[in-house]
Short mmCIF file of C-alpha atoms and ligand atoms in Angstrom, two decimals:
data_model
loop_
_atom_site.label_atom_id
_atom_site.label_comp_id
_atom_site.label_asym_id
_atom_site.label_seq_id
_atom_site.Cartn_x
_atom_site.Cartn_y
_atom_site.Cartn_z
CA MET A 1 -64.35 27.81 122.80
CA PRO A 2 -68.12 27.19 123.73
CA THR A 3 -70.45 26.90 120.93
CA GLU A 4 -71.88 29.84 119.47
CA LEU A 5 -75.59 29.95 119.02
CA GLN A 6 -77.31 32.12 116.60
CA LEU A 7 -80.81 32.67 115.20
CA GLY A 8 -81.17 31.12 111.63
CA SER A 9 -83.14 32.42 108.64
CA GLY A 10 -83.96 31.65 105.25
CA ASP A 11 -84.08 28.43 103.33
CA PRO A 12 -82.19 25.58 105.17
CA ALA A 13 -81.74 23.66 101.69
CA ALA A 14 -79.92 26.84 100.57
CA ALA A 15 -77.84 27.64 103.67
CA THR A 16 -73.92 27.62 103.36
CA VAL A 17 -73.12 25.65 106.37
CA ASP A 18 -71.21 22.49 107.08
CA ALA A 19 -74.23 20.35 108.15
CA VAL A 20 -78.02 20.71 108.39
CA VAL A 21 -79.86 18.87 111.24
CA ILE A 22 -83.33 17.66 110.91
CA GLY A 23 -85.74 15.64 113.11
CA VAL A 24 -87.19 12.13 112.55
CA SER A 25 -89.92 10.56 114.43
CA ALA A 26 -90.69 6.81 114.63
CA LEU A 27 -93.92 5.68 113.48
CA ASP A 28 -94.65 2.06 113.68
CA GLY A 29 -90.78 1.59 113.37
CA ALA A 30 -90.49 3.43 110.29
CA PRO A 31 -88.96 7.10 110.06
CA VAL A 32 -91.27 10.09 109.38
CA LEU A 33 -89.97 13.56 108.77
CA ALA A 34 -90.74 15.82 111.90
CA PRO A 35 -92.04 19.40 111.21
CA GLY A 36 -89.40 21.81 109.98
CA ALA A 37 -87.73 19.84 107.13
CA ALA A 38 -90.06 20.57 104.19
CA GLU A 39 -87.51 22.43 101.96
CA ILE A 40 -85.11 19.71 102.70
CA ASP A 41 -87.53 17.12 101.73
CA THR A 42 -88.50 18.93 98.63
CA ALA A 43 -84.81 19.08 97.63
CA PHE A 44 -84.54 15.34 98.09
CA ASP A 45 -87.40 14.94 95.51
CA GLY A 46 -90.06 14.59 98.34
CA ASP A 47 -89.01 11.10 99.50
CA LEU A 48 -86.33 11.99 102.07
CA ALA A 49 -88.12 9.71 104.63
CA GLY A 50 -87.70 6.72 102.08
CA LEU A 51 -84.01 7.66 101.71
CA LEU A 52 -83.63 7.76 105.37
CA ALA A 53 -85.26 4.45 105.89
CA VAL A 54 -82.95 2.91 103.17
CA ALA A 55 -79.95 4.43 105.36
CA GLY A 56 -81.33 2.48 108.36
CA ALA A 57 -82.92 5.24 110.14
CA THR A 58 -85.85 4.34 112.44
CA GLY A 59 -86.44 7.75 114.11
CA LYS A 60 -85.96 6.25 117.64
CA ALA A 61 -84.91 8.81 120.09
CA GLU A 62 -81.27 10.15 119.79
CA GLU A 63 -80.53 7.94 116.78
CA VAL A 64 -78.18 9.82 114.31
CA VAL A 65 -78.05 8.95 110.68
CA ARG A 66 -75.61 10.82 108.29
CA ILE A 67 -76.54 11.61 104.67
CA PRO A 68 -74.07 12.83 102.31
CA THR A 69 -76.02 15.44 100.23
CA ARG A 70 -74.17 15.40 96.96
CA GLY A 71 -75.52 18.73 95.99
CA ALA A 72 -79.00 18.08 96.68
CA ILE A 73 -78.75 20.82 99.17
CA THR A 74 -76.03 23.32 99.74
CA ALA A 75 -74.67 21.78 102.94
CA PRO A 76 -72.68 18.70 102.29
CA LEU A 77 -74.01 16.90 105.17
CA LEU A 78 -77.49 16.08 106.51
CA LEU A 79 -77.90 14.95 109.80
CA ALA A 80 -81.11 13.25 110.80
CA VAL A 81 -81.57 12.94 114.51
CA GLY A 82 -84.30 10.83 116.19
CA LEU A 83 -87.15 12.15 118.03
CA GLY A 84 -88.79 8.91 119.25
CA SER A 85 -92.16 7.66 118.84
CA GLY A 86 -94.00 10.05 121.07
CA GLU A 87 -95.05 13.52 120.44
CA ALA A 88 -92.25 15.64 119.24
CA ASP A 89 -92.40 17.98 122.50
CA ALA A 90 -89.85 19.97 124.18
CA ALA A 91 -88.32 17.08 125.87
CA ALA A 92 -87.79 15.07 122.65
CA VAL A 93 -86.34 18.17 120.85
CA ARG A 94 -83.94 18.97 123.82
CA ASN A 95 -82.75 15.50 123.79
CA ALA A 96 -82.34 15.16 120.16
CA SER A 97 -80.57 18.45 119.86
CA GLY A 98 -78.08 17.44 122.63
CA ALA A 99 -77.54 14.15 120.59
CA ALA A 100 -77.11 16.07 117.28
CA ALA A 101 -74.63 18.62 118.90
CA ARG A 102 -72.51 15.78 120.27
CA ALA A 103 -72.51 14.05 116.74
CA LEU A 104 -71.54 17.58 115.37
CA SER A 105 -68.23 17.68 117.25
CA GLY A 106 -65.60 18.60 115.00
CA THR A 107 -67.85 20.54 112.70
CA GLY A 108 -67.51 24.16 112.20
CA HIS A 109 -70.80 25.57 111.39
CA ALA A 110 -74.13 23.83 111.43
CA LEU A 111 -77.87 24.89 111.05
CA SER A 112 -80.70 23.11 112.94
CA THR A 113 -84.28 23.12 111.84
CA LEU A 114 -85.47 21.56 115.45
CA GLY A 115 -85.97 25.19 116.43
CA ARG A 116 -89.07 25.21 114.26
CA ILE A 117 -90.50 22.81 116.58
CA ASP A 118 -89.36 24.40 119.95
CA LEU A 119 -86.79 27.08 119.73
CA ALA A 120 -85.92 27.26 123.42
CA ALA A 121 -85.60 23.36 123.68
CA ALA A 122 -83.37 23.14 120.58
CA ALA A 123 -81.19 26.08 121.99
CA GLU A 124 -80.79 24.46 125.27
CA GLY A 125 -80.25 20.98 124.10
CA THR A 126 -77.63 22.06 121.63
CA LEU A 127 -75.74 24.24 123.95
CA LEU A 128 -75.65 21.57 126.71
CA GLY A 129 -75.07 18.68 124.31
CA ALA A 130 -71.97 20.64 122.82
CA TYR A 131 -70.79 21.21 126.24
CA ALA A 132 -67.12 19.82 127.03
CA PHE A 133 -64.81 20.36 130.05
CA THR A 134 -61.32 20.85 128.47
CA ALA A 135 -59.66 22.98 131.06
CA TYR A 136 -57.37 19.99 132.26
CA ARG A 137 -56.61 18.64 128.74
CA SER A 138 -53.34 19.32 127.24
CA GLY A 139 -53.04 19.52 123.49
CA ASP A 140 -55.79 20.49 121.20
CA GLY A 141 -58.61 18.07 121.51
CA ALA A 142 -59.34 16.22 118.34
CA SER A 143 -63.02 16.44 119.35
CA ALA A 144 -63.72 20.29 119.61
CA PRO A 145 -67.35 21.07 120.08
CA VAL A 146 -69.23 22.18 117.06
CA GLY A 147 -68.35 25.82 116.52
CA ARG A 148 -71.55 27.68 115.54
CA VAL A 149 -74.92 26.43 115.11
CA ASP A 150 -77.87 28.52 113.75
CA VAL A 151 -81.21 27.51 115.13
CA LEU A 152 -84.15 28.13 112.79
CA PRO A 153 -87.22 29.48 114.48
CA ALA A 154 -90.76 28.84 113.26
CA ASP A 155 -92.03 31.21 110.72
CA THR A 156 -94.92 32.28 113.24
CA ASP A 157 -92.27 32.96 116.06
CA THR A 158 -92.32 36.48 116.67
CA GLY A 159 -90.43 36.27 120.11
CA ALA A 160 -87.63 34.20 118.69
CA ALA A 161 -84.65 36.66 119.26
CA GLU A 162 -85.89 36.96 122.94
CA ALA A 163 -86.37 33.28 123.45
CA LEU A 164 -82.95 32.59 122.23
CA ARG A 165 -81.46 35.00 124.46
CA VAL A 166 -83.04 33.61 127.49
CA ALA A 167 -82.51 29.96 126.34
CA THR A 168 -78.81 30.93 125.80
CA ALA A 169 -78.44 32.44 129.31
CA VAL A 170 -80.15 29.45 130.86
CA ALA A 171 -78.09 26.82 129.24
CA THR A 172 -74.98 28.97 129.96
CA ALA A 173 -75.84 28.98 133.84
CA VAL A 174 -75.95 25.27 133.63
CA THR A 175 -72.44 25.21 132.20
CA VAL A 176 -71.22 27.43 134.77
CA ALA A 177 -72.47 24.86 137.42
CA ARG A 178 -70.90 22.10 135.33
CA ASP A 179 -67.62 23.80 135.21
CA LEU A 180 -67.68 24.33 138.98
CA VAL A 181 -68.51 20.78 139.71
CA ASN A 182 -65.96 19.40 137.08
CA THR A 183 -63.17 21.53 138.64
CA PRO A 184 -61.16 19.10 140.70
CA PRO A 185 -60.84 19.50 144.43
CA ASN A 186 -57.23 20.32 144.48
CA ASP A 187 -58.14 23.68 142.48
CA LEU A 188 -61.76 24.07 143.85
CA TYR A 189 -61.66 24.24 147.70
CA PRO A 190 -63.65 26.68 150.05
CA GLU A 191 -61.39 29.69 149.52
CA SER A 192 -61.09 29.23 145.78
CA PHE A 193 -64.83 28.52 145.39
CA ALA A 194 -65.76 31.41 147.33
CA GLN A 195 -63.56 33.77 145.13
CA ARG A 196 -65.04 32.18 141.89
CA ALA A 197 -68.64 32.67 143.25
CA ALA A 198 -67.83 36.18 144.12
CA ASP A 199 -66.29 36.94 140.60
CA LEU A 200 -69.30 35.48 138.88
CA ALA A 201 -71.71 37.51 140.98
CA SER A 202 -69.69 40.92 140.85
CA ALA A 203 -69.73 40.58 137.05
CA ALA A 204 -73.63 40.28 137.10
CA GLY A 205 -74.02 42.99 139.62
CA VAL A 206 -74.86 40.71 142.52
CA GLU A 207 -74.00 41.75 146.04
CA VAL A 208 -71.30 39.40 147.59
CA GLU A 209 -70.46 38.87 151.23
CA VAL A 210 -67.84 36.18 152.37
CA LEU A 211 -67.47 34.94 155.74
CA ASP A 212 -64.05 33.47 156.38
CA ASP A 213 -63.15 30.77 158.95
CA VAL A 214 -62.52 33.25 161.73
CA ALA A 215 -65.72 35.03 161.01
CA LEU A 216 -67.53 31.75 161.04
CA ALA A 217 -66.23 30.78 164.38
CA GLU A 218 -67.01 34.15 165.68
CA GLY A 219 -70.41 34.14 164.36
CA GLY A 220 -71.35 30.97 165.98
CA TYR A 221 -71.55 28.94 162.91
CA GLY A 222 -70.74 25.72 164.65
CA GLY A 223 -71.77 23.31 161.70
CA VAL A 224 -69.60 24.93 158.90
CA THR A 225 -66.85 25.36 161.57
CA GLY A 226 -66.88 21.77 162.81
CA VAL A 227 -67.00 20.10 159.47
CA GLY A 228 -64.23 22.36 158.17
CA GLN A 229 -61.86 22.12 160.88
CA GLY A 230 -60.14 19.05 159.70
CA SER A 231 -58.89 20.52 156.50
CA SER A 232 -56.01 22.97 156.01
CA ARG A 233 -58.39 24.59 153.36
CA LYS A 234 -60.43 26.51 155.73
CA PRO A 235 -64.32 26.93 155.38
CA ARG A 236 -66.22 29.82 154.07
CA LEU A 237 -69.93 30.99 153.85
CA VAL A 238 -70.85 32.83 150.79
CA ARG A 239 -74.03 35.04 150.41
CA LEU A 240 -74.95 36.35 147.10
CA SER A 241 -77.92 38.77 146.64
CA TRP A 242 -79.84 39.85 143.65
CA SER A 243 -82.14 42.55 144.62
CA GLY A 244 -84.97 41.58 142.25
CA GLY A 245 -84.99 45.09 140.66
CA SER A 246 -87.13 48.01 141.63
CA ALA A 247 -90.14 46.01 142.71
CA PRO A 248 -89.52 42.24 143.51
CA ARG A 249 -92.55 40.03 143.43
CA LYS A 250 -91.22 37.76 146.07
CA ARG A 251 -88.11 36.88 148.18
CA VAL A 252 -86.59 33.57 147.71
CA ALA A 253 -83.73 32.14 149.78
CA LEU A 254 -81.50 29.59 148.09
CA VAL A 255 -79.05 27.23 149.88
CA GLY A 256 -76.76 24.84 148.32
CA LYS A 257 -74.29 22.35 150.02
CA GLY A 258 -70.80 23.22 149.12
CA ILE A 259 -68.57 20.18 150.29
CA THR A 260 -65.53 20.71 148.03
CA PHE A 261 -64.37 17.02 148.71
CA ASP A 262 -66.04 14.72 150.86
CA THR A 263 -63.73 12.01 152.37
CA GLY A 264 -66.23 11.25 155.20
CA GLY A 265 -63.79 12.52 157.71
CA ILE A 266 -62.94 10.29 160.67
CA SER A 267 -66.07 8.02 159.62
CA ILE A 268 -64.01 7.72 156.44
CA LYS A 269 -65.38 6.32 153.16
CA PRO A 270 -64.11 3.36 151.35
CA ALA A 271 -61.65 3.97 148.65
CA ALA A 272 -63.75 2.96 145.64
CA ASN A 273 -65.39 5.75 144.04
CA MET A 274 -64.26 8.30 146.58
CA ASP A 275 -62.90 10.55 143.64
CA GLN A 276 -66.60 11.17 142.78
CA MET A 277 -66.92 13.14 146.08
CA THR A 278 -65.30 16.02 144.12
CA SER A 279 -68.96 16.60 143.15
CA ASP A 280 -70.22 17.23 146.60
CA MET A 281 -70.74 20.79 146.06
CA GLY A 282 -73.31 20.36 143.05
CA GLY A 283 -75.95 22.13 145.14
CA ALA A 284 -73.81 25.09 145.87
CA ALA A 285 -72.64 25.40 142.23
CA ALA A 286 -76.43 25.16 141.08
CA VAL A 287 -77.49 28.10 143.38
CA VAL A 288 -74.62 30.21 142.56
CA ALA A 289 -75.38 29.81 138.93
CA THR A 290 -79.14 30.40 139.35
CA THR A 291 -78.71 33.49 141.54
CA VAL A 292 -76.17 35.02 138.92
CA LEU A 293 -78.70 34.17 136.10
CA ALA A 294 -81.60 35.77 138.01
CA ALA A 295 -79.62 38.95 137.92
CA GLN A 296 -78.49 38.66 134.31
CA LEU A 297 -82.05 38.18 133.28
CA GLU A 298 -83.34 40.78 135.73
CA LEU A 299 -85.94 38.60 137.19
CA PRO A 300 -88.25 40.39 139.36
CA VAL A 301 -87.65 38.26 142.29
CA ALA A 302 -85.17 38.99 145.16
CA VAL A 303 -82.83 35.89 145.41
CA THR A 304 -80.34 35.43 148.20
CA ALA A 305 -77.98 32.39 147.97
CA THR A 306 -76.56 31.42 151.21
CA VAL A 307 -73.68 28.87 150.51
CA PRO A 308 -71.50 27.04 153.08
CA MET A 309 -68.39 25.62 151.82
CA ALA A 310 -65.98 23.36 153.50
CA GLU A 311 -63.79 20.17 152.86
CA ASN A 312 -64.53 17.14 154.95
CA MET A 313 -61.25 15.85 155.91
CA PRO A 314 -59.79 13.23 158.52
CA SER A 315 -56.87 14.80 160.56
CA ASP A 316 -55.84 15.42 163.95
CA THR A 317 -57.94 18.53 164.01
CA ALA A 318 -60.89 16.85 162.48
CA TYR A 319 -64.31 16.80 164.22
CA ARG A 320 -65.09 13.55 165.80
CA PRO A 321 -67.92 11.07 166.14
CA GLY A 322 -69.17 12.09 169.79
CA ASP A 323 -68.45 15.80 169.26
CA VAL A 324 -71.35 18.24 170.02
CA LEU A 325 -71.57 21.00 167.76
CA ARG A 326 -73.72 24.15 168.57
CA MET A 327 -75.30 25.28 165.28
CA TYR A 328 -75.90 28.82 164.20
CA GLY A 329 -79.07 29.78 166.04
CA GLY A 330 -78.08 27.85 169.19
CA LYS A 331 -79.34 24.34 168.52
CA THR A 332 -76.87 21.52 169.46
CA VAL A 333 -76.11 18.34 167.52
CA GLU A 334 -74.34 15.20 168.51
CA VAL A 335 -72.17 13.99 165.67
CA LEU A 336 -72.67 10.18 165.43
CA ASN A 337 -71.05 10.06 161.84
CA THR A 338 -68.88 12.52 160.45
CA ASP A 339 -69.84 11.43 157.03
CA ALA A 340 -73.29 12.94 157.46
CA GLU A 341 -71.51 16.23 157.16
CA GLY A 342 -73.70 18.10 154.51
CA ARG A 343 -76.64 18.40 156.85
CA LEU A 344 -74.39 20.06 159.59
CA ILE A 345 -73.22 22.95 157.18
CA LEU A 346 -76.63 23.20 155.83
CA ALA A 347 -78.34 23.67 159.22
CA ASP A 348 -76.14 26.66 159.80
CA ALA A 349 -77.11 27.99 156.39
CA ILE A 350 -80.80 27.27 156.58
CA VAL A 351 -80.92 29.17 159.88
CA ARG A 352 -79.05 32.09 158.46
CA ALA A 353 -81.03 32.20 155.28
CA ALA A 354 -84.38 32.16 157.20
CA GLN A 355 -83.14 35.18 159.21
CA ASP A 356 -83.79 37.39 155.98
CA GLU A 357 -87.51 36.19 156.37
CA PRO A 358 -87.86 34.99 152.76
CA ASP A 359 -91.24 34.02 151.28
CA TYR A 360 -89.70 30.56 150.26
CA LEU A 361 -86.56 28.77 151.14
CA VAL A 362 -85.29 26.21 148.72
CA GLU A 363 -82.16 23.97 149.65
CA THR A 364 -80.45 21.62 147.22
CA SER A 365 -77.70 19.18 148.04
CA THR A 366 -75.76 16.01 147.14
CA LEU A 367 -77.04 14.66 150.60
CA THR A 368 -77.52 11.05 150.60
CA GLY A 369 -76.41 7.67 148.90
CA ALA A 370 -80.05 6.77 149.91
CA GLN A 371 -81.43 9.17 147.32
CA MET A 372 -80.05 6.85 144.55
CA VAL A 373 -81.41 3.72 146.44
CA ALA A 374 -84.84 5.20 146.54
CA LEU A 375 -85.04 7.03 143.16
CA GLY A 376 -82.01 6.06 140.95
CA THR A 377 -79.44 8.24 139.61
CA ARG A 378 -81.54 10.57 137.51
CA THR A 379 -84.42 11.53 139.65
CA ALA A 380 -84.01 13.84 142.49
CA GLY A 381 -85.83 13.56 145.77
CA VAL A 382 -87.90 16.55 146.53
CA MET A 383 -89.18 17.19 150.26
CA GLY A 384 -90.51 19.84 152.31
CA THR A 385 -93.80 21.59 152.68
CA GLU A 386 -96.41 20.07 150.56
CA GLU A 387 -97.27 22.86 148.11
CA LEU A 388 -93.67 24.05 147.41
CA ARG A 389 -92.44 20.57 147.26
CA ASP A 390 -94.98 19.50 144.53
CA ARG A 391 -94.64 22.69 142.60
CA ILE A 392 -90.69 22.02 142.47
CA ALA A 393 -91.40 18.29 141.66
CA GLY A 394 -93.51 19.55 138.66
CA HIS A 395 -90.96 22.02 137.47
CA ALA A 396 -88.27 19.23 137.83
CA GLN A 397 -90.20 16.92 135.48
CA ALA A 398 -91.16 19.56 133.04
CA THR A 399 -87.56 20.69 132.53
CA GLY A 400 -86.46 17.12 131.88
CA GLU A 401 -84.07 17.35 134.88
CA GLY A 402 -86.20 14.85 136.93
CA GLY A 403 -87.45 15.09 140.42
CA TRP A 404 -90.19 13.31 142.61
CA ALA A 405 -91.99 14.38 145.65
CA MET A 406 -91.02 12.41 148.79
CA PRO A 407 -92.37 12.45 152.25
CA LEU A 408 -90.90 13.66 155.65
CA PRO A 409 -92.54 10.94 157.77
CA ALA A 410 -92.68 12.65 161.37
CA HIS A 411 -91.95 9.27 163.24
CA LEU A 412 -88.46 9.57 161.93
CA ARG A 413 -87.54 12.56 164.07
CA ALA A 414 -87.54 10.23 167.15
CA ASP A 415 -84.81 8.14 165.64
CA LEU A 416 -82.54 11.34 165.61
CA ASP A 417 -82.95 11.84 169.52
CA SER A 418 -79.63 12.27 170.96
CA ARG A 419 -78.24 11.04 174.24
CA VAL A 420 -76.63 14.38 175.04
CA ALA A 421 -77.70 16.91 172.57
CA ASP A 422 -80.82 18.37 170.72
CA ILE A 423 -80.62 16.08 168.07
CA ALA A 424 -78.15 13.72 166.45
CA ASN A 425 -77.03 13.86 162.89
CA VAL A 426 -77.74 10.20 161.86
CA THR A 427 -80.31 7.54 162.88
CA ALA A 428 -79.51 4.29 164.01
CA ALA A 429 -81.58 2.57 161.40
CA ARG A 430 -80.43 2.86 157.78
CA TRP A 431 -83.83 2.77 156.22
CA GLY A 432 -85.15 5.87 154.75
CA GLY A 433 -81.93 7.61 154.80
CA MET A 434 -82.87 10.18 152.33
CA LEU A 435 -86.08 11.08 154.46
CA ALA A 436 -84.13 11.11 157.65
CA ALA A 437 -81.83 13.74 156.43
CA GLY A 438 -84.62 15.64 155.31
CA VAL A 439 -86.25 15.52 158.70
CA PHE A 440 -83.01 16.61 160.41
CA LEU A 441 -83.02 19.57 158.09
CA ALA A 442 -86.63 20.45 158.85
CA GLU A 443 -85.58 20.89 162.44
CA PHE A 444 -83.60 24.04 161.40
CA VAL A 445 -86.46 25.74 159.23
CA PRO A 446 -88.54 28.06 161.05
CA GLU A 447 -92.32 27.12 161.51
CA GLY A 448 -94.61 28.50 158.76
CA LEU A 449 -91.88 29.06 156.05
CA PRO A 450 -92.64 27.29 152.82
CA TRP A 451 -89.46 25.26 152.12
CA ALA A 452 -88.01 22.55 150.25
CA HIS A 453 -85.09 20.16 150.08
CA ILE A 454 -83.97 18.87 146.86
CA ASP A 455 -81.70 15.73 147.15
CA ILE A 456 -79.31 15.62 143.99
CA ALA A 457 -76.75 13.02 144.95
CA GLY A 458 -77.49 11.01 141.73
CA PRO A 459 -78.65 13.59 139.12
CA SER A 460 -75.96 16.17 139.78
CA PHE A 461 -73.13 14.06 138.69
CA HIS A 462 -73.26 11.69 135.59
CA THR A 463 -70.78 8.69 135.82
CA GLY A 464 -72.15 6.76 132.71
CA GLY A 465 -71.79 7.32 129.00
CA PRO A 466 -73.20 10.37 127.39
CA TYR A 467 -76.77 10.69 126.60
CA GLY A 468 -78.98 13.24 125.15
CA TYR A 469 -77.54 16.61 126.28
CA THR A 470 -75.80 15.01 129.30
CA ALA A 471 -72.04 14.27 129.30
CA LYS A 472 -69.98 12.42 131.95
CA GLY A 473 -69.38 14.52 135.10
CA GLY A 474 -71.39 17.67 136.30
CA THR A 475 -74.76 17.85 134.96
CA GLY A 476 -75.89 21.34 136.25
CA VAL A 477 -78.94 19.77 137.77
CA PRO A 478 -81.04 21.51 139.36
CA VAL A 479 -80.14 24.98 137.83
CA ARG A 480 -83.08 24.57 135.32
CA THR A 481 -85.78 23.36 137.83
CA LEU A 482 -84.50 26.28 140.14
CA TRP A 483 -84.80 28.76 137.24
CA ALA A 484 -88.32 27.37 136.24
CA LEU A 485 -89.51 27.87 139.93
CA LEU A 486 -88.14 31.56 140.07
CA THR A 487 -89.99 32.25 136.83
CA ASP A 488 -92.96 30.66 138.08
CA ILE A 489 -92.74 32.69 141.24
CA ALA A 490 -92.17 35.92 139.22
CA GLU A 491 -95.39 35.42 137.43
CA ASN A 492 -97.57 33.84 139.95
CA GLY A 493 -96.06 34.80 143.38
N1 BES B 501 -72.02 13.19 150.00
C1 BES B 501 -72.46 12.11 150.63
C2 BES B 501 -73.77 11.59 149.94
C3 BES B 501 -73.39 11.13 148.45
C4 BES B 501 -73.26 9.90 148.24
C5 BES B 501 -73.68 11.99 147.28
C6 BES B 501 -72.80 9.36 146.89
C7 BES B 501 -73.38 11.50 146.01
C8 BES B 501 -73.00 10.10 145.89
C9 BES B 501 -72.90 12.41 152.01
O1 BES B 501 -72.22 13.52 152.62
C10 BES B 501 -72.84 11.29 152.68
O2 BES B 501 -71.80 10.73 152.99
N2 BES B 501 -73.94 10.56 153.27
C11 BES B 501 -73.93 9.40 154.01
C12 BES B 501 -75.07 9.68 155.09
C13 BES B 501 -74.97 8.52 156.04
C14 BES B 501 -73.61 8.60 156.89
C15 BES B 501 -76.04 8.77 157.11
C16 BES B 501 -74.44 8.40 153.08
O3 BES B 501 -75.34 8.67 152.21
O4 BES B 501 -73.82 7.33 153.08
MN1 MN B 502 -70.51 12.55 153.63
ZN1 ZN B 503 -71.21 14.71 151.49
#
């Protein structure tokens, strides 16, 4: 059962819940109560900060200190969560709420005062922190996520109910993307992924079109067809369209890489960590979830997702190094490495998406290991036309998902020159691999169309221990960045 989120009201000191969450900031290493905890402080004789200090609290980010209340307040447990030493802003509240939600696993009903600082951030952090992927666990998990959390709004917050509704929808979209990424590749393959995307879309009133392997071959989609031909699980191309209502402000094309498993193909990957290539459809998951979200929240922007799906396998029917593929739209590509498969399926999808003449085209993919070499595991690389690129990088930072603008150096194009075809799929030199992939994609974007490529190889899949509102596995990045961009476009064009 996913955690239920509700708008809280009344005096938190008198709430009949199992636990109350308050925020604590660090000031010169000592804990100070964050705004929102006044009634609780009074119930502890006005010296709750002193009590917390005795209990070892410092207020450092994500620190969780448990105080048995022994009747001082109605709830038996007070959970003090650290906001860090900086300003108690949305990012701090989101992270603290995530840490609190994780610490509350096994609890039935909690109340959070962090919504008094930032309701949307508290709601998102709580839902995402409480997220657990349990579909493949047998027996009842000893660590069931917190059952229900009531989030208190600030007294002055008149739009609280609406803010909670939107934040809940956004966080749920992130969990939809996480679920898709976390579903193992024996169950999530092109056909089943297309079906799940279609089901999610139909339920939200989004138009669906699915091209199967026959339609793809007949339609001239040489990239998706070539990459997908080595697997008995045949490729698909899914198109989801949200109309934007009666008067859409702009038209946005979203494209996401949907490799349901990437072995590397004939240019096979080493065995170590190959299991992580179950996450090679993180871009596809994010654009599917975002498009469905746009429909659910009736965003006045027309959004069309174009999602190529394939499994990259080595076999006697697999495409080979040396093959030349004719992509959708007619350009030819010499395959020098079958492990650079993402850009091949994306080339088809980008050309198809651009045919609709959108105002913006945003593509996202787990495209290169080089992304992690350049920026680490938590910062996406954002490339493309300058204005849109910088706008997206700004949203990536503001949402806390992380992202940084990177260049597309023109000189790299010559490194992609092919002996036989219009372009090769990899460069001989390994330097700037993330940028070279972006330069390859740029070749398939029509002149004059504002576009961006977000490389999420690291940020979309977390392999370390949990932190903030992020658990191991699919993170749902960049759903919130895409959503921030779409709402920005709805408001500002
Ligand atoms: N899916 C991988 C990129 C990747 C690597 C994502 C690690 C997440 C974690 C992609 O298809 C790939 O294999 N890229 C190659 C490109 C190379 C052959 C030019 C890479 O990064 O090694
Ligand atoms: Mn690959
Ligand atoms: Zn891949």
